[in-house]
Tab-separated table of C-alpha atoms in Angstrom:
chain	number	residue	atom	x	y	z
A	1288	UNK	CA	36.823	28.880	21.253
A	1289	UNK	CA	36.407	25.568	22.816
A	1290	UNK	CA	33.310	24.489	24.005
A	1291	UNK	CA	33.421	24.955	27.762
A	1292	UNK	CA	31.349	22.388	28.787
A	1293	UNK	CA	34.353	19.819	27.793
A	1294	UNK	CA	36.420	21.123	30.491
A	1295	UNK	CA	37.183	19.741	33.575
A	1296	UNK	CA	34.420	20.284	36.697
A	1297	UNK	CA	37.323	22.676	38.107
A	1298	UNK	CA	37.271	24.513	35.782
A	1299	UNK	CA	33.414	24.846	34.735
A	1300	UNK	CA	33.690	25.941	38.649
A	1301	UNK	CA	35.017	28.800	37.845
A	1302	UNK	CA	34.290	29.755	34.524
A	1303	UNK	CA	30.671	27.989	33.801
A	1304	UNK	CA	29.745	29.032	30.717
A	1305	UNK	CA	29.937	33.206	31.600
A	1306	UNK	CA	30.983	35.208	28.665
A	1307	UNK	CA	32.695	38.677	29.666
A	1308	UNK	CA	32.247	40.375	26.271
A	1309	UNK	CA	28.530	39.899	26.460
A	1310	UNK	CA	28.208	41.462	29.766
A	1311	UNK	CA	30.302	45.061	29.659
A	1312	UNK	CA	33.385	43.309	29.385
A	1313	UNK	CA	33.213	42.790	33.532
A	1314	UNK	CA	35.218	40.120	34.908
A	1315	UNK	CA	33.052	38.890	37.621
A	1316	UNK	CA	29.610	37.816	37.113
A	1317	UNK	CA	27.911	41.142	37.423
A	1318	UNK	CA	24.598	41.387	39.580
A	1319	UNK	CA	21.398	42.308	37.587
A	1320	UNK	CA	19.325	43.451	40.324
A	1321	UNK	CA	16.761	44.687	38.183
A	1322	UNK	CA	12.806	43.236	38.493
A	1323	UNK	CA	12.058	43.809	35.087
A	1324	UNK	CA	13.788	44.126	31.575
A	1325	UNK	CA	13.005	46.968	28.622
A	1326	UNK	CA	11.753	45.730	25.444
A	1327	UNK	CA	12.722	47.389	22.172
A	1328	UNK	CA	9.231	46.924	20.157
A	1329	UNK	CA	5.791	45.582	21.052
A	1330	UNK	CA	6.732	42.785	18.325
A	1331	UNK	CA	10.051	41.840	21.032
A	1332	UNK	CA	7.948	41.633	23.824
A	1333	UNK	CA	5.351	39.377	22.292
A	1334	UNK	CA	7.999	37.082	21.280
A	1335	UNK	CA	9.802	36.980	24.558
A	1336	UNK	CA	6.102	35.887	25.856
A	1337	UNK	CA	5.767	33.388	23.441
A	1338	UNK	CA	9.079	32.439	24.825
A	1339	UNK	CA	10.034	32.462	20.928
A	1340	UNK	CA	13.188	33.956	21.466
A	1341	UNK	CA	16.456	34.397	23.853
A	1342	UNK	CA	15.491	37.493	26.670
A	1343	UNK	CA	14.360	38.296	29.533
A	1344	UNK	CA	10.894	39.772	30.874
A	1345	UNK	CA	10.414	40.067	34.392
A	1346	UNK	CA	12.793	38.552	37.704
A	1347	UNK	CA	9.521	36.007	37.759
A	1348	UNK	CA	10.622	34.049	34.638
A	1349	UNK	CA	14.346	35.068	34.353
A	1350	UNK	CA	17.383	37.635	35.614
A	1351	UNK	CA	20.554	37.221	33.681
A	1352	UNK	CA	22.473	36.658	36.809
A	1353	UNK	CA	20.275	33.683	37.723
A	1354	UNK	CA	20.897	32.741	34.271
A	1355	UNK	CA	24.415	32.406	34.818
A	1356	UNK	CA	23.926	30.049	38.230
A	1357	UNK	CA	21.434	27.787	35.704
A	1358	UNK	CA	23.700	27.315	33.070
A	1359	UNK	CA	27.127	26.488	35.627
A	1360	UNK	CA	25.252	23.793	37.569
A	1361	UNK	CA	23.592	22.304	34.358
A	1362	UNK	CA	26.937	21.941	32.918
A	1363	UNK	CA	28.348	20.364	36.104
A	1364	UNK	CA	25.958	17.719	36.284
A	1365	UNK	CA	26.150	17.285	32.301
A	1366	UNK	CA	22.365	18.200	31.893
A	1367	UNK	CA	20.784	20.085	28.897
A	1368	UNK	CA	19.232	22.916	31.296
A	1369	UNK	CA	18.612	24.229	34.995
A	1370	UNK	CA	15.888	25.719	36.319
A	1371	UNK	CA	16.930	27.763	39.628
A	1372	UNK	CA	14.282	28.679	42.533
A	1373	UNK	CA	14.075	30.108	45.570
A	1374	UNK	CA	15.023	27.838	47.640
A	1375	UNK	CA	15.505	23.576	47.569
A	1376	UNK	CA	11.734	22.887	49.019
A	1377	UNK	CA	10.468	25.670	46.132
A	1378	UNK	CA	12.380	23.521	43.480
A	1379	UNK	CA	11.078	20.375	44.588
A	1380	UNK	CA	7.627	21.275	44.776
A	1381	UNK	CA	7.471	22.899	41.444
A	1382	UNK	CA	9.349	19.811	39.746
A	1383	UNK	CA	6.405	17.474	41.211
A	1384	UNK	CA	3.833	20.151	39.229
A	1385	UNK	CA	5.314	20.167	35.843
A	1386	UNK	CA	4.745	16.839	34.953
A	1387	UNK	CA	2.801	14.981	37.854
A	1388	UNK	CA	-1.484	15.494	38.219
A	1389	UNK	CA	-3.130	14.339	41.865
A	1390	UNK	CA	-3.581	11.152	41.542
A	1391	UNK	CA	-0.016	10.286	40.432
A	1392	UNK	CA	2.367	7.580	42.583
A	1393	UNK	CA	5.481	8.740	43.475
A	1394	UNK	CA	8.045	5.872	44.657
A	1395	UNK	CA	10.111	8.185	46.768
A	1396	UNK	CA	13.656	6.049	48.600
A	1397	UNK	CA	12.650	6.382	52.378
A	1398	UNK	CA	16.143	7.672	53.910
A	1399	UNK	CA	15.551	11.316	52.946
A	1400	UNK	CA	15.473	14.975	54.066
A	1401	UNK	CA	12.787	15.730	56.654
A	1402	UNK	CA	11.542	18.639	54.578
A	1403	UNK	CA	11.094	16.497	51.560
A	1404	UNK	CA	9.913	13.895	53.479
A	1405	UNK	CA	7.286	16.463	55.063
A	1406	UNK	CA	6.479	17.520	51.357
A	1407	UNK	CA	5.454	13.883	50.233
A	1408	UNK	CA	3.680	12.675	53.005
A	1409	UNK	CA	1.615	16.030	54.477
A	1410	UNK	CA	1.631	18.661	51.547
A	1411	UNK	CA	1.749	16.625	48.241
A	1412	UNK	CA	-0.777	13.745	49.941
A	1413	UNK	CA	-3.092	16.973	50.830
A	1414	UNK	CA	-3.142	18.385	46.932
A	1415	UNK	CA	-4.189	13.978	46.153
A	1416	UNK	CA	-0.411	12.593	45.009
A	1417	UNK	CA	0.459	9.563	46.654
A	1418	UNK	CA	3.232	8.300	47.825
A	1419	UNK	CA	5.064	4.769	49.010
A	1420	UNK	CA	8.509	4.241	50.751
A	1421	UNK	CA	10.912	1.678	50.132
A	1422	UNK	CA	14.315	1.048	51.037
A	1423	UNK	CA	16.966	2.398	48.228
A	1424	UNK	CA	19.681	-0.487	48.976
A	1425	UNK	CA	16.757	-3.332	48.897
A	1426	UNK	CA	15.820	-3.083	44.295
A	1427	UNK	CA	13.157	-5.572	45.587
A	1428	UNK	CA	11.258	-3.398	47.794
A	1429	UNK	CA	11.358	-1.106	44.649
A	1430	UNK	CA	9.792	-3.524	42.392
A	1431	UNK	CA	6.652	-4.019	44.995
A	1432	UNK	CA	6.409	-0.390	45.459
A	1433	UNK	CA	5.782	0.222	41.397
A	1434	UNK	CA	2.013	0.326	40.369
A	1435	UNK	CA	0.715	1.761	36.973
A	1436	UNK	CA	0.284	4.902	38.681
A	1437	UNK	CA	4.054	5.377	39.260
A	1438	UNK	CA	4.951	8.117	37.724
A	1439	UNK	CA	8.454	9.006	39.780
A	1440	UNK	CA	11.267	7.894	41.333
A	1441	UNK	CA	12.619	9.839	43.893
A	1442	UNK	CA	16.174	8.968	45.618
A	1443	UNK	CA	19.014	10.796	47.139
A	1444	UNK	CA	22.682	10.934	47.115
A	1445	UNK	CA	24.209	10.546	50.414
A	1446	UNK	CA	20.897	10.353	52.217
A	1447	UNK	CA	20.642	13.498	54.886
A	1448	UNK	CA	21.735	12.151	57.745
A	1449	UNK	CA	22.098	8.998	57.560
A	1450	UNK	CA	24.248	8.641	54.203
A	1451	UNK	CA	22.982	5.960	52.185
A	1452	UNK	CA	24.234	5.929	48.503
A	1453	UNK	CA	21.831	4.304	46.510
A	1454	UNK	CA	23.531	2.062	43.907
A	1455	UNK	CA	22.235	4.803	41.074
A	1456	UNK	CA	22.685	2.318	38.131
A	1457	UNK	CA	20.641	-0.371	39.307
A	1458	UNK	CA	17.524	1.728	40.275
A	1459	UNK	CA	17.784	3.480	36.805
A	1460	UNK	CA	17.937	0.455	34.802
A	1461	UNK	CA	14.579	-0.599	36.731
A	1462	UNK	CA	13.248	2.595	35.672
A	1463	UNK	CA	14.068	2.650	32.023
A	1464	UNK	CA	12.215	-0.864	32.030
A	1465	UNK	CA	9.353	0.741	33.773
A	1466	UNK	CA	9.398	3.787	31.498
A	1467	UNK	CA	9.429	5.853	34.613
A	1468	UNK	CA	11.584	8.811	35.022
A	1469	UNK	CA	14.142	8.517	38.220
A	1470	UNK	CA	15.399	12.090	40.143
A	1471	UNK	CA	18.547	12.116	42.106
A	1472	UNK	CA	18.866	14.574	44.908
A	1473	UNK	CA	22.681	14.992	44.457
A	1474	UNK	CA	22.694	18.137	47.431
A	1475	UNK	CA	25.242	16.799	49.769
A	1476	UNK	CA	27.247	14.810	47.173
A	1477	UNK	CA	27.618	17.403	45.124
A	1478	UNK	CA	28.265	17.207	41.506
A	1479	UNK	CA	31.684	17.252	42.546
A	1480	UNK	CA	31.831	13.372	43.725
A	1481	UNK	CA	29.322	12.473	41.748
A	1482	UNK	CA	27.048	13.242	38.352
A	1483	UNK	CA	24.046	10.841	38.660
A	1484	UNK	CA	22.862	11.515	35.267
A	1485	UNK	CA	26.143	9.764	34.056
A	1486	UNK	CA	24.837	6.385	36.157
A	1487	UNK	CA	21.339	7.201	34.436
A	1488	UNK	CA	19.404	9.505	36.888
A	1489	UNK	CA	16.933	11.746	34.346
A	1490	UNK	CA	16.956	14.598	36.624
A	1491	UNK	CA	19.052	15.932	39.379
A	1492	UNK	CA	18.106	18.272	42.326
A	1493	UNK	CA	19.678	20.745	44.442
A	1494	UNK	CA	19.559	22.552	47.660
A	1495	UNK	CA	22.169	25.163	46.666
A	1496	UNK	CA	21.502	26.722	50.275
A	1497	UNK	CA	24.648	23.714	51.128
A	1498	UNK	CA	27.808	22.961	49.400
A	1499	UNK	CA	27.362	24.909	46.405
A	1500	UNK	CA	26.936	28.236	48.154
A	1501	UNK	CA	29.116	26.800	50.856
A	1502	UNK	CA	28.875	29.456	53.283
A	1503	UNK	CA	25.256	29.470	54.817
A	1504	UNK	CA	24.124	33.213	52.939
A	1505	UNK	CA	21.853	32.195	50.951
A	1506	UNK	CA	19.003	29.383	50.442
A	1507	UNK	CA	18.041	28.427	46.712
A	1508	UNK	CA	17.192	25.157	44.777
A	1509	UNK	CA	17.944	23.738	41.087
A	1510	UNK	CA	16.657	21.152	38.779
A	1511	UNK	CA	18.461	19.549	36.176
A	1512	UNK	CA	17.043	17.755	33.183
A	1513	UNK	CA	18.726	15.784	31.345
A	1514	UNK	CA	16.506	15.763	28.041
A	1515	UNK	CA	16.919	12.232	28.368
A	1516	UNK	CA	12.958	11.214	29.749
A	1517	UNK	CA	10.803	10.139	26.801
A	1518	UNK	CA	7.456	11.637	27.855
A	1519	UNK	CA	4.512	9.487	26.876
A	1520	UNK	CA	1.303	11.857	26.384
A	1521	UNK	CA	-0.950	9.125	28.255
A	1522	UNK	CA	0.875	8.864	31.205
A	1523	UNK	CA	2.824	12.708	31.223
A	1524	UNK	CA	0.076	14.729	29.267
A	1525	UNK	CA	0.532	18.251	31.300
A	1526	UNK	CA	3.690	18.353	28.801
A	1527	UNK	CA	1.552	18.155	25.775
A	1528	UNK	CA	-0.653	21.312	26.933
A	1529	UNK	CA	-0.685	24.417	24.711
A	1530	UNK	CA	2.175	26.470	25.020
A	1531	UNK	CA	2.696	30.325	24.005
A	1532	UNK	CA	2.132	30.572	20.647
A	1533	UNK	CA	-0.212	27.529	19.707
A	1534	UNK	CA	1.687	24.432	19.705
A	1535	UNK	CA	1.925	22.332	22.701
A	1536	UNK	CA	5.156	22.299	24.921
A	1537	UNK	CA	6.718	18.739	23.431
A	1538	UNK	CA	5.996	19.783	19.738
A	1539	UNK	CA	7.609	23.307	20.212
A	1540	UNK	CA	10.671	22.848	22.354
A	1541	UNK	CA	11.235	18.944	22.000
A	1542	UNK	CA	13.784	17.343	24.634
A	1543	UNK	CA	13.899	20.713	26.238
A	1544	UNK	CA	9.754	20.918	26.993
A	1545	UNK	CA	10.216	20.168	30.182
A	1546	UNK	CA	12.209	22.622	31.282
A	1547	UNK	CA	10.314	25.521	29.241
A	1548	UNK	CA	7.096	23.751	30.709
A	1549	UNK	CA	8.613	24.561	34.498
A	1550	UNK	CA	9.574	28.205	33.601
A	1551	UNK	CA	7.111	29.491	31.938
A	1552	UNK	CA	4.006	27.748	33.385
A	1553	UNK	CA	4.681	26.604	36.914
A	1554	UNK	CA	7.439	29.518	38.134
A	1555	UNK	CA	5.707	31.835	36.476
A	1556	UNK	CA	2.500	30.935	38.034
A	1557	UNK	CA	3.773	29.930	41.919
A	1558	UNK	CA	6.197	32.730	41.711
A	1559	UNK	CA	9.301	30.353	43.921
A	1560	UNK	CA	12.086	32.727	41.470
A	1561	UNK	CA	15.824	32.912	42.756
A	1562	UNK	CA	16.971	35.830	43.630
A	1563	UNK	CA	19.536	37.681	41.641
A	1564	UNK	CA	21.593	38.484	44.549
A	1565	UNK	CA	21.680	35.092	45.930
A	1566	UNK	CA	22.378	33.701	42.482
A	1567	UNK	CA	25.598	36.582	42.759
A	1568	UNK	CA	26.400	35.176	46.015
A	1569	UNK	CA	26.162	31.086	44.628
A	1570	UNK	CA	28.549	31.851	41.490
A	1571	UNK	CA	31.110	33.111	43.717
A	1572	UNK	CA	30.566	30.171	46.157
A	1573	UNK	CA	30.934	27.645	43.062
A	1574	UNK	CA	33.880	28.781	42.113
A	1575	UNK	CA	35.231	27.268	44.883
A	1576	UNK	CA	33.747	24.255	46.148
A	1577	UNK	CA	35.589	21.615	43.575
A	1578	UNK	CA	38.233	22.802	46.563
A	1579	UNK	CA	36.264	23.154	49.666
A	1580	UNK	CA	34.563	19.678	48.907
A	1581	UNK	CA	38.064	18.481	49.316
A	1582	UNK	CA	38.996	19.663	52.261
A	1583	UNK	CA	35.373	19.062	53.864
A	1584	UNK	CA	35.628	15.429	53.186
A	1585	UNK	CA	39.253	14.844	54.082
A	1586	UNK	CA	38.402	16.551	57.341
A	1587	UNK	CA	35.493	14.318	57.779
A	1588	UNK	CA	37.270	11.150	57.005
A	1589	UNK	CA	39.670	11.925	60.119
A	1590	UNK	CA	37.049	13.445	62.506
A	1591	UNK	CA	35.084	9.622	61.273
A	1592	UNK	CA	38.084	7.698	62.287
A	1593	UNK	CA	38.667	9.126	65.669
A	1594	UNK	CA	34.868	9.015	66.726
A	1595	UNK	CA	34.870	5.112	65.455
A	1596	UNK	CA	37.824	4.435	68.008
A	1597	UNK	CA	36.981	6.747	70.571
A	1598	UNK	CA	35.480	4.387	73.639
A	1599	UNK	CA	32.651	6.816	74.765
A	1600	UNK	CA	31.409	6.249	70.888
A	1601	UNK	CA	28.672	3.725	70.358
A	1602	UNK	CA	28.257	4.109	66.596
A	1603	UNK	CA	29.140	5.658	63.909
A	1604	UNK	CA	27.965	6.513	60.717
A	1605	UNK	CA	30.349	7.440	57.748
A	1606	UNK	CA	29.890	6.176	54.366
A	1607	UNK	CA	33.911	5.968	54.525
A	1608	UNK	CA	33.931	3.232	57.066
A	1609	UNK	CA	33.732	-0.331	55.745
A	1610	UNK	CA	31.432	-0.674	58.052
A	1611	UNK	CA	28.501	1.430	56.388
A	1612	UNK	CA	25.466	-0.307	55.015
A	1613	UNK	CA	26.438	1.611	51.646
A	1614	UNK	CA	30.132	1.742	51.644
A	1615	UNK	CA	30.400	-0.311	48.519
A	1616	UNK	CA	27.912	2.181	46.649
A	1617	UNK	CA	30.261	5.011	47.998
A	1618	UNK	CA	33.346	3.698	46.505
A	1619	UNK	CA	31.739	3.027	42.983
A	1620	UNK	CA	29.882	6.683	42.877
A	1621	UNK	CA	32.099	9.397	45.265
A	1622	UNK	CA	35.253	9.091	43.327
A	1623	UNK	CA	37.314	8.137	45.855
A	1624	UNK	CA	35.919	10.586	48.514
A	1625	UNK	CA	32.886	9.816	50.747
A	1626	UNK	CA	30.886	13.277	51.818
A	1627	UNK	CA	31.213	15.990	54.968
A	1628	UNK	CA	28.557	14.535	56.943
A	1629	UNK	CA	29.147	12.373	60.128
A	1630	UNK	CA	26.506	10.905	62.085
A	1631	UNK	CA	26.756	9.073	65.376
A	1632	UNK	CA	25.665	8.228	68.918
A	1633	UNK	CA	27.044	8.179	72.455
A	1634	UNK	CA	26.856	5.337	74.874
A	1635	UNK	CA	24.577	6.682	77.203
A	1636	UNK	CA	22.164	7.456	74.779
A	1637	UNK	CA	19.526	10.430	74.060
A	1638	UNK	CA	20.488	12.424	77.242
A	1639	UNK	CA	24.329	12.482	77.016
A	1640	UNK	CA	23.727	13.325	72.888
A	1641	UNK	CA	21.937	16.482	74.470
A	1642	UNK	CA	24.480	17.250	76.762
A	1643	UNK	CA	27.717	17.259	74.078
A	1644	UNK	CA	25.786	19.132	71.317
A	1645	UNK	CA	24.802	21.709	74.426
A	1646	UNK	CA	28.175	22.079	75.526
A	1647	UNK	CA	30.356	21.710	72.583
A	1648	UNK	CA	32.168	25.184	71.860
A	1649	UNK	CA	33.942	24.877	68.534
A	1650	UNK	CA	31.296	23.603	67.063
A	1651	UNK	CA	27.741	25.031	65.943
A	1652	UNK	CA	24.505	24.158	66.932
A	1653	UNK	CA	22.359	25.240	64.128
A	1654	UNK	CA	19.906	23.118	61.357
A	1655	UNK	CA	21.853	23.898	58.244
A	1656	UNK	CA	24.659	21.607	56.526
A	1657	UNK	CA	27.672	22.372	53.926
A	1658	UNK	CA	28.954	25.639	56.122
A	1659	UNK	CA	32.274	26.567	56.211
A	1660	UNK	CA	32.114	26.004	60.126
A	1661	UNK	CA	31.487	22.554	61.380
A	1662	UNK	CA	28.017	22.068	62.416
A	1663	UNK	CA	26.098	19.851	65.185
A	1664	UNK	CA	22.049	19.217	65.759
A	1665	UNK	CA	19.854	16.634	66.693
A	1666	UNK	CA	17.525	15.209	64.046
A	1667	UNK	CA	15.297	13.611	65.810
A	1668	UNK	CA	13.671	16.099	67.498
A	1669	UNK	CA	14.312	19.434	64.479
A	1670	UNK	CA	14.794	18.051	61.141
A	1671	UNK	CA	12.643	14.533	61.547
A	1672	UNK	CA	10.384	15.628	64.070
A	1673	UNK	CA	7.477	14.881	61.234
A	1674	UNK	CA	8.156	11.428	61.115
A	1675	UNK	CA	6.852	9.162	63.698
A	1676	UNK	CA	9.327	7.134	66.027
A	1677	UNK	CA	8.457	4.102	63.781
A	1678	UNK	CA	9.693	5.855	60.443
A	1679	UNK	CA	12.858	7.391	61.808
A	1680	UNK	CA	14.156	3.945	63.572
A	1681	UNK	CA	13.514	2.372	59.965
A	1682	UNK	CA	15.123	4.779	58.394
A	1683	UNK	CA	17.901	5.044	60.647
A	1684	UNK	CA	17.491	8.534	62.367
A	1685	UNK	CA	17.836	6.966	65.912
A	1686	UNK	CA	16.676	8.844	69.145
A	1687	UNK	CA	20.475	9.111	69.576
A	1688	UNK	CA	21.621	10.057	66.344
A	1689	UNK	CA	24.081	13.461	66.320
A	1690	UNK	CA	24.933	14.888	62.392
A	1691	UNK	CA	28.047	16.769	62.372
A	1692	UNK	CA	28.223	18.437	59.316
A	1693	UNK	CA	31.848	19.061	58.723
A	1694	UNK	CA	33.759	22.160	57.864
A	1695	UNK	CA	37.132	23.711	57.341
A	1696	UNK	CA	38.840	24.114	60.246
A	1697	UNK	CA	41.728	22.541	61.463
A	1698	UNK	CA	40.814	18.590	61.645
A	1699	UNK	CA	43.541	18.539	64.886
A	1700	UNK	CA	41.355	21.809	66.509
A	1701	UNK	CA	38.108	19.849	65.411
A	1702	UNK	CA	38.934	16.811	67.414
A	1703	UNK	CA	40.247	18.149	70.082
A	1704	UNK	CA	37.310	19.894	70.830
A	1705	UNK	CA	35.191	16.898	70.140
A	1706	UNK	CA	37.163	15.423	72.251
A	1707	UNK	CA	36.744	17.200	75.119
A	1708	UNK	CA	33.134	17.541	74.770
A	1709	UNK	CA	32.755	13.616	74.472
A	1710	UNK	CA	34.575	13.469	78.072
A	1711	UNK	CA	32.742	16.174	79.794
A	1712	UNK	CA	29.414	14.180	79.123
């Protein structure tokens, strides 16, 4: 049989790596909603603890259902292994605590996420990690934010909201040089438009509570590794600890340490596990995004294109527009397509924003992205209301910034409705 990870993203969609002889013969991914797993001697358990051999103990560590969500995203984003969680902030978290010690310098891009933004300046600063901004489009600013205590790079991948696209080659190359590893938050490109480890990223992240699940159920995270980081035991020595069975984690599982190290220390110790059913409920939203990204972004390109003419309009921001700070990235790394995620302002500022996303019918007001339904809110005061005034003009989430997060509807009904809302403020 050939070796499914050499077929197209389409069709890893749908199929991932899922095997139906080894699971009852059942076409659809079957949910294991079972806590814990039966072991057929005491000599089987003790090597499943030892995590010597291929099982499953307890929902904590693994559930074969997960299992099948892990392996379909690692294979999208051409890693060696996933690690899923409970939810995008769990993931995160626990990917800073396999390999980083307080102390530790994180270089993290500073157009990003407000939770993960709120995670590297209040929680992570709190447990001693420190970290330093800098601008992902400026290398420069880079440079002069590595010290011998870097021990990360953190960037994302069409920036939430304001939709920078890092240029993902250059950065890495910096890293390599630095012998520092660089992580890719690739949640609202999807591995669809792009695979950063391709470009050189050594892991990549995901919030599957967006596009992958694609219809606001569920809220779950991934990390990717892709066993390409050459961990130096000075500088990375929580991945030469012991590991079951005597030997520490790089000596026993080699390029895969890392994510054995994540499982069975820090997952099995914070307890952040996905659960089966949402994994159920992301396989069956996989299988379809390769065509729901399509659709997203087309819509978005025409909903981008009437806002940028509409008179009313101050701004608009649209990594599709020539006009975007990053539109050059975008056309090397998207393949062609350029996200689902508009941002923009009305002339009039702060007070007529308020007034469209309170009247606006159609659409939804609500926090989350990558829904089926298009969605409004204002970040500003929800998802960046932990940054100060200062941080959000630099990083461009003005007072009278909207993100629409696009979805499937009719593009015609879509702008109409915008539309009208724009002319009732």
């Amino acid at each position: 049989m050939q070796d499914k990870s050499c077929y197209s993203k389409e069709t890893i969609c749908v199929h991932g790596a899922y095997n139906p002889v080894k699971h009852n013969r059942s076409r659809a991914v079957p949910l294991y909603q079972s806590s814990a797993f039966v072991y057929d001697s005491t000599d089987h358990a003790a090597s499943l603890f030892n995590m010597d051999s291929d099982g499953f103990v307890y929902m904590r560590l693994g559930n074969p259902t997960v299992e099948e969500a892990e392996k379909r995203v690692a294979m999208l984003e051409g890693g060696i292994g996933a690690v899923g969680f409970a939810s995008g902030m769990s993931a995160l978290l626990s990917f800073i605590l396999n390999f980083l010690k307080p102390g530790d310098h994180i270089a993290a891009a500073n157009c990003l996420y407000g939770g993960s933004v709120g995670l590297f300046k209040d929680t992570l600063a709190t447990l001693g990690y420190k970290t330093s901004f800098f601008n992902p489009l400026n290398i420069d600013e880079l440079k002069n934010c590595i010290t011998d205590q870097t021990k990360l790079i953190w960037v994302e991948n069409l920036a939430n909201p304001t939709l920078v696209v890092p240029d993902i080659e250059e950065i890495a190359s910096l890293a390599k040089l630095k012998k520092i590893p660089l992580a890719v938050d690739n949640t609202i490109a999807t591995p669809i438009l792009c695979n950063p480890i391709a470009h050189g990223a050594d892991f990549v992240y995901h919030s599957c509570t967006k596009y992958m699940d694609g219809h606001g159920s569920i809220i779950g995270g991934f990390v990717v590794d892709a066993g390409t980081f050459d961990f130096d035991k000075e500088r990375y020595p929580l991945l030469y600890e012991e590991a079951p069975g005597g030997k520490n984690y790089m000596e026993k599982y080699g390029k895969e340490a890392f994510l054995y190290r994540m499982r069975g220390k820090v997952l099995m110790n914070t307890g952040g596990c996905m659960a089966p059913f949402h994994a159920f409920l992301l396989i069956r939203g996989l299988e379809s995004m390769h065509v729901r990204m399509e659709r997203h972004c087309n819509n978005a390109m025409k909903i981008a294109t009437f806002l940028s003419n509409h008179p009313s309009v101050a701004w608009v921001c649209y990594p599709g527009l020539e006009n975007h700070k990053s539109y050059r990235n975008a056309m090397k790394y998207l393949g062609g397509y350029f996200g689902a995620m508009i941002g923009f302002g009305l002339k009039g500022g702060y007070e007529k924003c308020k007034k469209f996303i309170n009247d606006i019918r159609l659409l939804t007001h609500t926090t989350n992205i990558g829904d089926t339904k298009t969605l409004v809110i204002h970040p500003a005061s929800t998802t960046h209301r932990n940054m100060t005034a200062e941080e959000r003009e630099k990083s461009g989430v003005y007072d009278d910034f909207i993100r629409m997060s696009v979805g499937l509807e009719n593009s015609d009904d879509l702008i109409a409705e915008i539309d009208k809302a724009i002319s009732a403020v």
